[in-house]
Each structure stands twice: as C-alpha cells, then as structure tokens.
Coordinates of C-alpha atoms in Angstrom, one line a residue:
Chain A
G283 CA 74.2 166.0 51.0
S284 CA 74.3 166.0 54.8
P285 CA 71.4 163.6 55.7
P286 CA 73.3 160.5 54.3
Q287 CA 76.4 161.7 56.2
A288 CA 74.4 161.9 59.4
L289 CA 73.0 158.4 58.7
V290 CA 76.5 157.0 58.3
D291 CA 77.5 158.7 61.6
D292 CA 74.5 157.3 63.3
T293 CA 75.1 153.7 62.3
E294 CA 78.8 154.0 63.2
D295 CA 77.8 155.1 66.7
V296 CA 75.2 152.4 67.1
S297 CA 77.6 149.6 66.1
L298 CA 80.3 150.8 68.6
D299 CA 77.7 150.9 71.5
F300 CA 76.4 147.5 70.5
G301 CA 79.9 146.0 70.8
S302 CA 80.6 147.5 74.2
E303 CA 77.1 146.7 75.5
E304 CA 77.6 143.1 74.6
E305 CA 80.9 142.9 76.4
L306 CA 79.5 144.7 79.4
A307 CA 76.6 142.2 79.6
L308 CA 79.0 139.4 79.3
R309 CA 81.1 140.7 82.1
K310 CA 78.1 141.3 84.3
A311 CA 76.5 138.0 83.7
K312 CA 76.7 135.6 86.6
I313 CA 76.9 132.6 84.3
R314 CA 78.9 133.1 81.1
H315 CA 78.8 129.5 79.9
P316 CA 75.2 128.5 80.4
L317 CA 75.5 125.5 78.1
A318 CA 78.6 124.1 79.8
T319 CA 77.1 124.6 83.2
F320 CA 73.9 122.8 82.2
F321 CA 75.7 119.8 80.7
H322 CA 78.1 119.6 83.6
L323 CA 75.2 118.9 85.9
F324 CA 72.8 117.3 83.4
F325 CA 74.6 113.9 82.8
R326 CA 75.5 113.4 86.5
V327 CA 72.1 114.2 87.8
S328 CA 70.4 112.2 85.1
A329 CA 72.5 109.2 86.0
I330 CA 71.6 109.4 89.7
I331 CA 67.9 110.0 88.9
T332 CA 67.8 107.1 86.5
Y333 CA 69.5 104.8 89.1
L334 CA 67.0 105.8 91.8
F335 CA 63.9 105.6 89.6
C336 CA 64.8 102.9 87.1
D337 CA 61.8 100.8 88.2
W338 CA 59.4 103.5 87.0
F339 CA 61.1 104.0 83.6
S340 CA 61.5 100.4 82.5
N341 CA 61.2 96.9 83.7
S342 CA 64.3 95.8 81.9
F343 CA 67.5 95.7 84.0
V344 CA 69.6 95.8 80.9
A345 CA 68.1 99.0 79.5
C346 CA 68.6 100.8 82.8
F347 CA 72.2 99.5 83.1
V348 CA 73.1 100.6 79.6
T349 CA 71.5 103.9 80.0
I350 CA 73.1 104.7 83.3
L351 CA 76.5 103.5 82.0
L352 CA 76.3 105.7 78.9
L353 CA 75.2 108.7 81.0
L354 CA 78.2 108.2 83.3
S355 CA 80.6 107.9 80.3
F356 CA 79.3 111.0 78.7
D357 CA 79.5 112.8 82.0
F358 CA 83.1 111.7 82.5
W359 CA 84.1 112.8 79.0
S360 CA 82.3 116.2 79.1
V361 CA 83.5 117.1 82.6
K362 CA 87.1 116.1 81.8
N363 CA 87.3 117.6 78.3
V364 CA 84.9 120.5 78.2
T365 CA 83.3 121.8 81.4
G366 CA 86.5 121.9 83.4
R367 CA 88.3 124.0 80.8
L368 CA 85.4 126.4 80.3
L369 CA 84.1 126.7 83.9
V370 CA 87.3 126.8 86.0
G371 CA 90.2 126.8 83.4
L372 CA 91.7 123.5 84.6
H373 CA 92.6 120.5 82.5
W374 CA 94.2 117.2 83.1
W375 CA 95.3 114.5 80.7
N376 CA 97.5 111.5 80.1
Q377 CA 100.4 111.8 77.7
I378 CA 102.6 109.1 76.4
D379 CA 105.9 110.2 74.9
E380 CA 108.1 108.5 72.3
D381 CA 109.7 106.1 74.8
G382 CA 106.3 104.7 75.7
K383 CA 106.4 106.2 79.2
S384 CA 103.1 107.6 80.4
H385 CA 102.7 110.6 82.6
W386 CA 99.8 112.7 83.8
V387 CA 99.8 116.4 83.1
F388 CA 97.7 118.9 85.1
E389 CA 97.2 122.3 83.8
A390 CA 95.7 125.4 85.5
R391 CA 95.1 128.5 83.5
R392 CA 96.3 131.7 85.1
V393 CA 95.7 134.5 82.7
P394 CA 91.9 135.1 82.5
T395 CA 90.6 135.0 79.0
R396 CA 87.9 137.2 77.6
A397 CA 85.1 135.0 78.8
A398 CA 86.7 133.9 82.0
S399 CA 84.6 132.0 84.5
T400 CA 82.6 133.6 87.3
E401 CA 82.4 132.6 90.9
A402 CA 78.9 131.3 90.5
E403 CA 80.1 128.9 87.7
A404 CA 83.1 127.8 89.8
R405 CA 80.9 127.1 92.7
I406 CA 78.5 125.1 90.6
F407 CA 81.4 123.2 89.1
W408 CA 83.0 122.2 92.4
L409 CA 79.7 121.4 94.1
G410 CA 78.6 119.1 91.3
L411 CA 82.1 117.5 91.2
I412 CA 82.1 116.7 94.9
I413 CA 78.5 115.8 95.8
C414 CA 77.9 113.2 93.1
P415 CA 80.7 110.8 94.0
V416 CA 79.5 111.0 97.6
I417 CA 76.0 110.0 96.4
W418 CA 77.4 107.1 94.4
T419 CA 79.3 105.9 97.5
V420 CA 76.1 106.0 99.5
F421 CA 74.5 103.9 96.7
F422 CA 77.4 101.5 96.9
F423 CA 76.7 100.8 100.6
S424 CA 73.0 100.6 100.1
T425 CA 73.4 98.1 97.2
L426 CA 75.9 96.0 99.3
F427 CA 73.7 95.8 102.3
S428 CA 70.4 95.3 100.5
L429 CA 72.1 92.6 98.5
K430 CA 71.0 93.9 95.1
L431 CA 74.3 92.7 93.8
K432 CA 73.6 92.9 90.1
W433 CA 73.8 96.7 90.4
L434 CA 77.2 96.6 92.1
A435 CA 79.2 96.6 88.9
L436 CA 77.4 99.7 87.8
V437 CA 77.8 101.5 91.1
I438 CA 81.5 100.7 91.2
A439 CA 81.9 102.0 87.6
G440 CA 80.1 105.2 88.7
I441 CA 82.3 105.8 91.7
S442 CA 85.5 105.2 89.7
L443 CA 84.6 107.6 86.9
Q444 CA 83.4 110.4 89.1
T445 CA 86.2 110.0 91.6
A446 CA 88.7 110.1 88.8
N447 CA 87.5 113.5 87.7
L448 CA 87.4 114.8 91.2
Y449 CA 90.9 113.6 91.9
G450 CA 92.2 115.0 88.6
Y451 CA 90.7 118.4 89.2
I452 CA 91.8 118.7 92.8
Y453 CA 95.3 117.8 91.7
C454 CA 95.2 120.5 89.1
K455 CA 94.0 123.1 91.6
L456 CA 96.6 122.2 94.2
G457 CA 99.4 121.8 91.7
G458 CA 98.7 125.2 90.2
H459 CA 99.9 126.8 93.4
K460 CA 103.1 124.9 93.8
S461 CA 104.8 124.6 90.5
T462 CA 106.7 127.3 88.6
S463 CA 104.7 129.3 86.3
R464 CA 104.8 129.7 82.5
A465 CA 103.4 132.7 80.8
T466 CA 99.8 131.7 80.7
S467 CA 99.4 128.5 82.6
H468 CA 100.8 126.4 85.4
F469 CA 101.9 123.0 84.3
F470 CA 102.3 120.4 87.0
V471 CA 103.7 117.1 85.8
T472 CA 104.0 113.9 87.8
A473 CA 107.4 112.8 89.1
D474 CA 108.1 110.1 86.6
V475 CA 108.5 112.5 83.7
P476 CA 111.9 112.2 82.0
K477 CA 113.4 115.6 82.5
S478 CA 116.0 117.1 80.3
K479 CA 118.6 119.3 81.7
Y480 CA 120.1 122.3 79.9
R481 CA 123.3 124.0 80.7
V482 CA 122.8 127.8 80.4
A483 CA 125.7 130.2 80.0
L484 CA 125.0 133.8 81.0
P485 CA 127.5 136.6 80.5
A486 CA 128.3 138.0 83.9
T487 CA 127.6 141.6 82.9
A488 CA 123.9 140.8 82.4
L489 CA 123.7 139.1 85.7
N490 CA 125.3 142.0 87.5
R491 CA 123.0 144.5 85.9
H492 CA 119.9 142.4 86.8
V493 CA 120.9 141.9 90.4
L494 CA 122.0 145.5 91.1
T495 CA 119.1 147.3 89.7
R496 CA 116.6 145.3 91.8
Chain B
F116 CA 118.6 142.2 97.0
A117 CA 120.5 144.4 99.5
G118 CA 122.8 141.7 100.5
L119 CA 123.9 141.1 96.9
A120 CA 124.7 144.7 96.2
D121 CA 128.4 144.3 96.7
V122 CA 128.8 141.1 94.8
S123 CA 131.0 141.6 91.8
I124 CA 132.0 139.1 89.1
A125 CA 134.7 139.7 86.5
E126 CA 133.1 140.4 83.2
D127 CA 134.5 137.7 81.1
I128 CA 133.7 134.7 83.3
P129 CA 130.6 132.9 82.2
V130 CA 128.1 131.9 84.8
E131 CA 126.7 128.4 84.4
G132 CA 123.6 126.8 85.8
E133 CA 121.1 124.1 85.2
I134 CA 117.5 124.4 84.3
T135 CA 115.2 121.4 84.4
I136 CA 112.3 121.5 82.0
P137 CA 109.8 118.6 81.6
V138 CA 110.3 117.1 78.2
G139 CA 106.6 116.9 77.4
S140 CA 106.2 120.6 77.4
H141 CA 105.8 121.0 73.7
S142 CA 102.5 119.4 73.4
P143 CA 100.8 121.5 76.1
D144 CA 101.5 124.4 73.8
E145 CA 99.4 122.8 71.1
D146 CA 96.9 121.9 73.7
C147 CA 96.6 125.5 74.7
S148 CA 95.2 126.2 71.3
T149 CA 92.7 123.4 71.8
L150 CA 91.7 124.8 75.1
D151 CA 89.3 127.1 73.4
E152 CA 88.3 125.0 70.4
P153 CA 84.6 124.5 69.9
V154 CA 83.1 121.3 71.4
R155 CA 82.2 119.9 68.1
D156 CA 85.9 119.8 67.1
T157 CA 86.7 117.9 70.2
I158 CA 84.0 115.4 69.6
M159 CA 84.9 114.9 66.0
R160 CA 88.6 114.5 66.9
D161 CA 87.8 111.8 69.4
L162 CA 85.4 110.0 67.1
K163 CA 88.0 109.9 64.4
A164 CA 90.6 108.5 66.8
V165 CA 88.2 105.7 67.8
G166 CA 87.4 104.9 64.2
K167 CA 91.1 104.7 63.3
K168 CA 91.7 102.2 66.1
F169 CA 88.9 100.0 64.9
V170 CA 90.5 99.9 61.5
H171 CA 93.8 99.1 63.0
V172 CA 92.4 96.1 64.8
M173 CA 91.1 94.7 61.6
Y174 CA 94.6 95.1 59.9
P175 CA 97.0 94.7 62.8
K176 CA 100.3 96.4 62.1
K177 CA 102.5 97.5 64.9
S178 CA 102.0 101.3 65.0
S179 CA 103.4 103.2 68.0
A180 CA 101.4 106.3 67.2
L181 CA 98.2 104.3 67.6
L182 CA 99.2 102.9 70.9
R183 CA 100.1 106.3 72.3
D184 CA 96.7 107.7 71.8
W185 CA 94.6 105.4 73.9
D186 CA 91.0 105.7 74.7
L187 CA 88.4 103.4 76.3
W188 CA 85.3 104.3 74.2
G189 CA 85.8 101.5 71.7
P190 CA 86.1 98.8 74.5
L191 CA 83.0 100.2 76.1
V192 CA 80.9 100.1 73.0
L193 CA 82.2 96.6 72.1
C194 CA 81.6 95.3 75.6
V195 CA 78.0 96.7 75.7
S196 CA 77.2 95.2 72.3
L197 CA 78.7 91.9 73.1
A198 CA 76.8 91.7 76.4
L199 CA 73.6 92.8 74.7
M200 CA 73.9 90.1 72.1
L201 CA 74.7 87.4 74.7
Q202 CA 71.4 88.1 76.4
G203 CA 69.1 85.3 77.5
G204 CA 71.3 82.6 76.0
S205 CA 71.6 80.0 78.7
A206 CA 69.1 77.3 79.8
D207 CA 68.5 78.6 83.3
S208 CA 67.9 82.3 82.9
K209 CA 64.8 83.2 84.9
E210 CA 64.5 86.9 84.5
D211 CA 65.3 89.1 81.5
G212 CA 68.9 88.0 81.4
G213 CA 69.9 90.6 83.9
P214 CA 72.6 88.8 85.8
Q215 CA 74.2 87.5 82.6
F216 CA 74.6 91.0 81.2
A217 CA 76.5 92.1 84.3
E218 CA 78.5 88.8 84.2
V219 CA 79.8 89.5 80.7
F220 CA 80.7 93.0 81.7
V221 CA 82.6 91.9 84.8
I222 CA 84.4 89.1 82.9
I223 CA 85.6 91.3 80.2
W224 CA 86.7 94.2 82.4
F225 CA 88.0 92.2 85.3
G226 CA 89.8 89.9 82.9
A227 CA 91.5 92.8 81.1
V228 CA 92.6 94.3 84.3
V229 CA 94.1 91.1 85.5
I230 CA 96.0 90.6 82.3
T231 CA 97.3 94.2 82.4
L232 CA 98.5 93.7 86.0
N233 CA 100.1 90.4 85.0
S234 CA 102.0 92.1 82.2
K235 CA 103.1 95.0 84.3
L236 CA 104.3 92.7 87.1
L237 CA 106.3 90.8 84.5
G238 CA 108.1 94.0 83.7
G239 CA 106.2 95.3 80.7
T240 CA 106.8 98.8 79.4
I241 CA 103.3 99.5 78.3
S242 CA 101.1 101.6 80.5
F243 CA 98.0 100.4 82.3
F244 CA 95.4 102.1 80.2
Q245 CA 97.2 101.4 76.9
S246 CA 97.0 97.7 77.7
L247 CA 93.3 98.0 78.6
C248 CA 92.7 99.9 75.4
V249 CA 94.4 97.2 73.2
L250 CA 92.7 94.3 74.9
G251 CA 89.3 96.0 74.7
Y252 CA 89.6 96.9 71.0
C253 CA 90.7 93.4 70.1
V254 CA 87.4 92.1 71.2
L255 CA 86.1 93.5 67.9
P256 CA 86.6 90.2 65.9
L257 CA 84.8 88.3 68.5
T258 CA 81.9 90.7 68.5
V259 CA 81.6 90.2 64.7
A260 CA 81.7 86.5 65.4
M261 CA 78.8 86.9 67.8
L262 CA 76.8 88.8 65.2
V263 CA 77.4 86.1 62.7
C264 CA 76.5 83.4 65.2
R265 CA 73.2 85.0 66.0
L266 CA 72.4 85.3 62.3
V267 CA 73.3 81.7 61.7
L268 CA 71.1 80.6 64.6
L269 CA 68.2 82.5 63.1
A270 CA 68.4 80.1 60.2
G271 CA 68.5 77.0 62.4
S272 CA 70.4 75.3 65.1
G273 CA 71.4 71.9 63.8
T274 CA 74.8 70.3 63.3
V275 CA 75.6 72.3 60.1
S276 CA 74.9 75.6 61.9
F277 CA 77.1 74.4 64.8
I278 CA 80.0 73.7 62.4
I279 CA 79.7 77.0 60.7
R280 CA 79.6 78.8 64.1
L281 CA 82.6 76.8 65.3
I282 CA 84.7 77.7 62.3
V283 CA 83.7 81.4 62.5
V284 CA 84.4 81.6 66.3
V285 CA 87.8 79.8 66.0
A286 CA 88.9 82.1 63.2
M287 CA 87.9 85.2 65.0
F288 CA 89.4 84.0 68.3
G289 CA 92.7 83.5 66.4
W290 CA 92.4 87.0 64.9
S291 CA 91.8 88.6 68.3
T292 CA 94.7 86.8 70.0
L293 CA 97.1 87.6 67.1
A294 CA 96.0 91.3 67.0
S295 CA 96.5 91.8 70.7
T296 CA 99.7 90.0 70.9
A297 CA 101.0 92.0 68.0
F298 CA 100.6 95.1 70.1
L299 CA 101.3 93.8 73.6
A300 CA 104.0 91.1 73.3
D301 CA 106.6 93.6 71.9
S302 CA 106.6 95.5 75.1
Q303 CA 107.9 92.5 77.0
P304 CA 111.4 91.1 77.4
P305 CA 111.8 88.2 74.9
N306 CA 112.0 85.4 77.5
R307 CA 108.7 86.4 79.0
K308 CA 106.6 86.6 75.9
A309 CA 104.9 83.2 76.4
L310 CA 104.0 84.2 80.0
V311 CA 102.2 87.3 78.7
V312 CA 100.5 85.6 75.7
Y313 CA 99.0 82.8 77.7
P314 CA 96.6 84.9 79.8
I315 CA 95.5 86.8 76.7
F316 CA 94.9 83.4 75.0
L317 CA 92.8 82.3 78.0
F318 CA 90.9 85.6 78.1
Y319 CA 89.7 85.4 74.5
F320 CA 89.1 81.7 74.9
V321 CA 86.6 82.3 77.7
I322 CA 84.8 84.9 75.6
S323 CA 84.8 82.6 72.5
W324 CA 83.4 79.9 74.7
M325 CA 80.5 82.1 75.9
I326 CA 79.8 82.9 72.2
L327 CA 80.0 79.4 71.0
T328 CA 77.8 78.0 73.8
F329 CA 75.1 80.6 73.2
T330 CA 71.7 79.1 72.5
P331 CA 68.7 81.3 72.2
Q332 CA 65.5 80.6 74.1

C-alpha cells in the first residue's frame, strides 16, 4: 500500500541530504585534515620540549638523545611524506634513474581535490615548518656557548633534518610558479636531469587553423 | 594573435619543432596515485623496503634496483643499537656513558660522509645518499658481532672468550667490507678501486676495534 512507499521515499530523501550535508560540513570546516595537522606539529614540538626539559624526564643522557633523535626522524618522515601532501599539496623526493643519476623532483598540485586544504591548515603548516628550524638554530648557539658539547651532534642533526624539509617545500612552492604545467600538477626537476628531445611534425593546416581562430 | 593573422603556410609542408620533456616523468604519474594513498600503505611500503635491504646485506648480490631505492632508516636503527650496546665499555667512563654514545654516533656518520665524499671526488657515479645508505646498512654484520660479544662476555671474560670474540669480529668485519665493496666499488673506474676500498676497510676496522676492545664495567 502507500505507507511502505512513503517510507521508501523518506529514506531516499534522508540519504541524499546526509550526503550533501557531509560535503557541506567538509567544505566549511576550517581544518579538514585534523590528524595530519596534529601530527605535523606533534613530533616537532615534542622534540623541542624533550630537549628543553630532558632533565625533568630522565637522568640518562642516552635515553633523551635516542628519544629526541627518534622524534626528529619521525617528524622528518611524516612531514616529507604525509603532511606536505595532505595540507598544502606539495611533495618532493629523490629519484634515481636507470643510469644511476640522481635527481630531485618537486611537485606542486594545481587542481584542488575534493578535500583540498584550507588556508588555516596551510598557515599552520608553514608556521610549523619555519619556526622549528629557527628554534633549533638558537639551541645550536646556546649549546655551543654554554659548552654542553655532548648535545651538539643532536642539535646539528635536528637542524639538518628540519632545514631539509623547509628547503624542499620552499623549492616546491617556488618551482610551481615557474615551470610549465601538466594537467594536474607542476613538476619542477633539477637541472641535471637527462632530457630527451622529441621531434614533432605538425601538418600546417592544423597550425593555421589554431593560430587564426585565436 | 593579430600579428600572425596574415601568416600563411603551404598546406603540405610539415612544421617541425622540438619539445624537451624530463625523462623521469613516468614515475610521477604513478606517484600521483600514491599522493592520496592511506598513510598505513606508505608506512608498510617503507618498512618492506627497509626489510628487503637488510636481507640484501646478509646475502650481498649486486642489485641495481636495491641501490636505487635508498633510505636511511636502516643505518639509523643500526647506529643507535650499536651505540647503545657499546655503552659504558671503557675503563674511564665517569657518567652514564654519555659522551661515548655520542662518540659512536659521530664516528659512524662522519666516517660514512668522509668515505662518500672521497668516492665522489675520485669520480664515482653513485649518489651521495646511496653511498651513505650502503655504508650504513653494511654495519649490520658488525652489530650482530657486537650482540654476540656481549653474550659471550656475560659468560666470562677470559682468554677463551677473547678468542671467540676475535674470530666473530674478524669474520663479521670481513663480511661488512665485502658487502659494501660489492655495491660501491663497481661504481668506480677500475684503476681507482683500491683507493675507494681502503677507506671503507679503515672505517669498518675502527668500528670492529671499538667492538673488540669493549669490556663491561
């Protein structure tokens, strides 16, 4: 009879609204990747806090050293491989081709995907990326001048890892504006890439038509 | 395009040009699909790559695919475990072995960097991080030797234990050197192989020396 029909109609309406409501909420949210944002900051800030307060946590130099080193490594890996792609759509990596030549590739995503990043996320990403190497540089000088030299190796490791990410992402960001675009991403490859040249033959009619019709 | 409006070319003359495309463009395509892969897949992929390299060190066969996919996680883990096991092993350590831990770290990483620079200056074709990767992973046999030495020292520290430790360390030292030269020496021109192998020999010799002279408190 008619009540089951009405029920079917009701549930169909409800499911459609639910889908679009979810998308609307996603679009309105200031932070669309909460987990990535959290982890982007978590490892770096934990490393800095552990370094500053290591005397409170443990008496052992070795435990602090290993903990901070592991936090810095996890931070490097997650910022390079995960949070950069999710929060700002940038990615950089090293590629070695069959000849054994290595080149660095920098990619910037142009077409926004469904869950593209928001401005708040981008701001958090860049602030976290820039402020932490500065803090580690401050630690470098304070360690040097207070002659606590056993920490120097760790501070240098911290500076190198975080500056590498900073440099890589800045290169991605700048390179994306300069290079020629593909359909969905800019690819910006360093100069020592072996390029292959193709000779292209175009029939002149096609060229005429393209030029004249603006 | 107003200025080109009156350009006309005869229809049957082909127009030729040149387009330069970076050769490596095929793999960014497959990386585009990994751009949105879940994080767990990324982690598992990297873990499997690290595990494969450990296996390759134990059975060193020249494999160019292995060399291309470098990572520094293995060397980090090996360096940390070796440094942890070398704790408190010298006669004049006053604190909790702090300075020695950092010393082992610095020796391994600084030594690896110097060897890499040396091989690059000699005209090697291998890249900086690939070389670091190989040298770091080939510390695995020596880490195993350290483990064995510590176990042997638990049993006693007489002459017999010293002889056992000597044999184990020498064997593992030989294994490390052979494994790393299997990967690295091929990238050098033939008349320079000895110049490249000698620093590697020294590097693993210093680490073996630290392992052999380890005496617990």
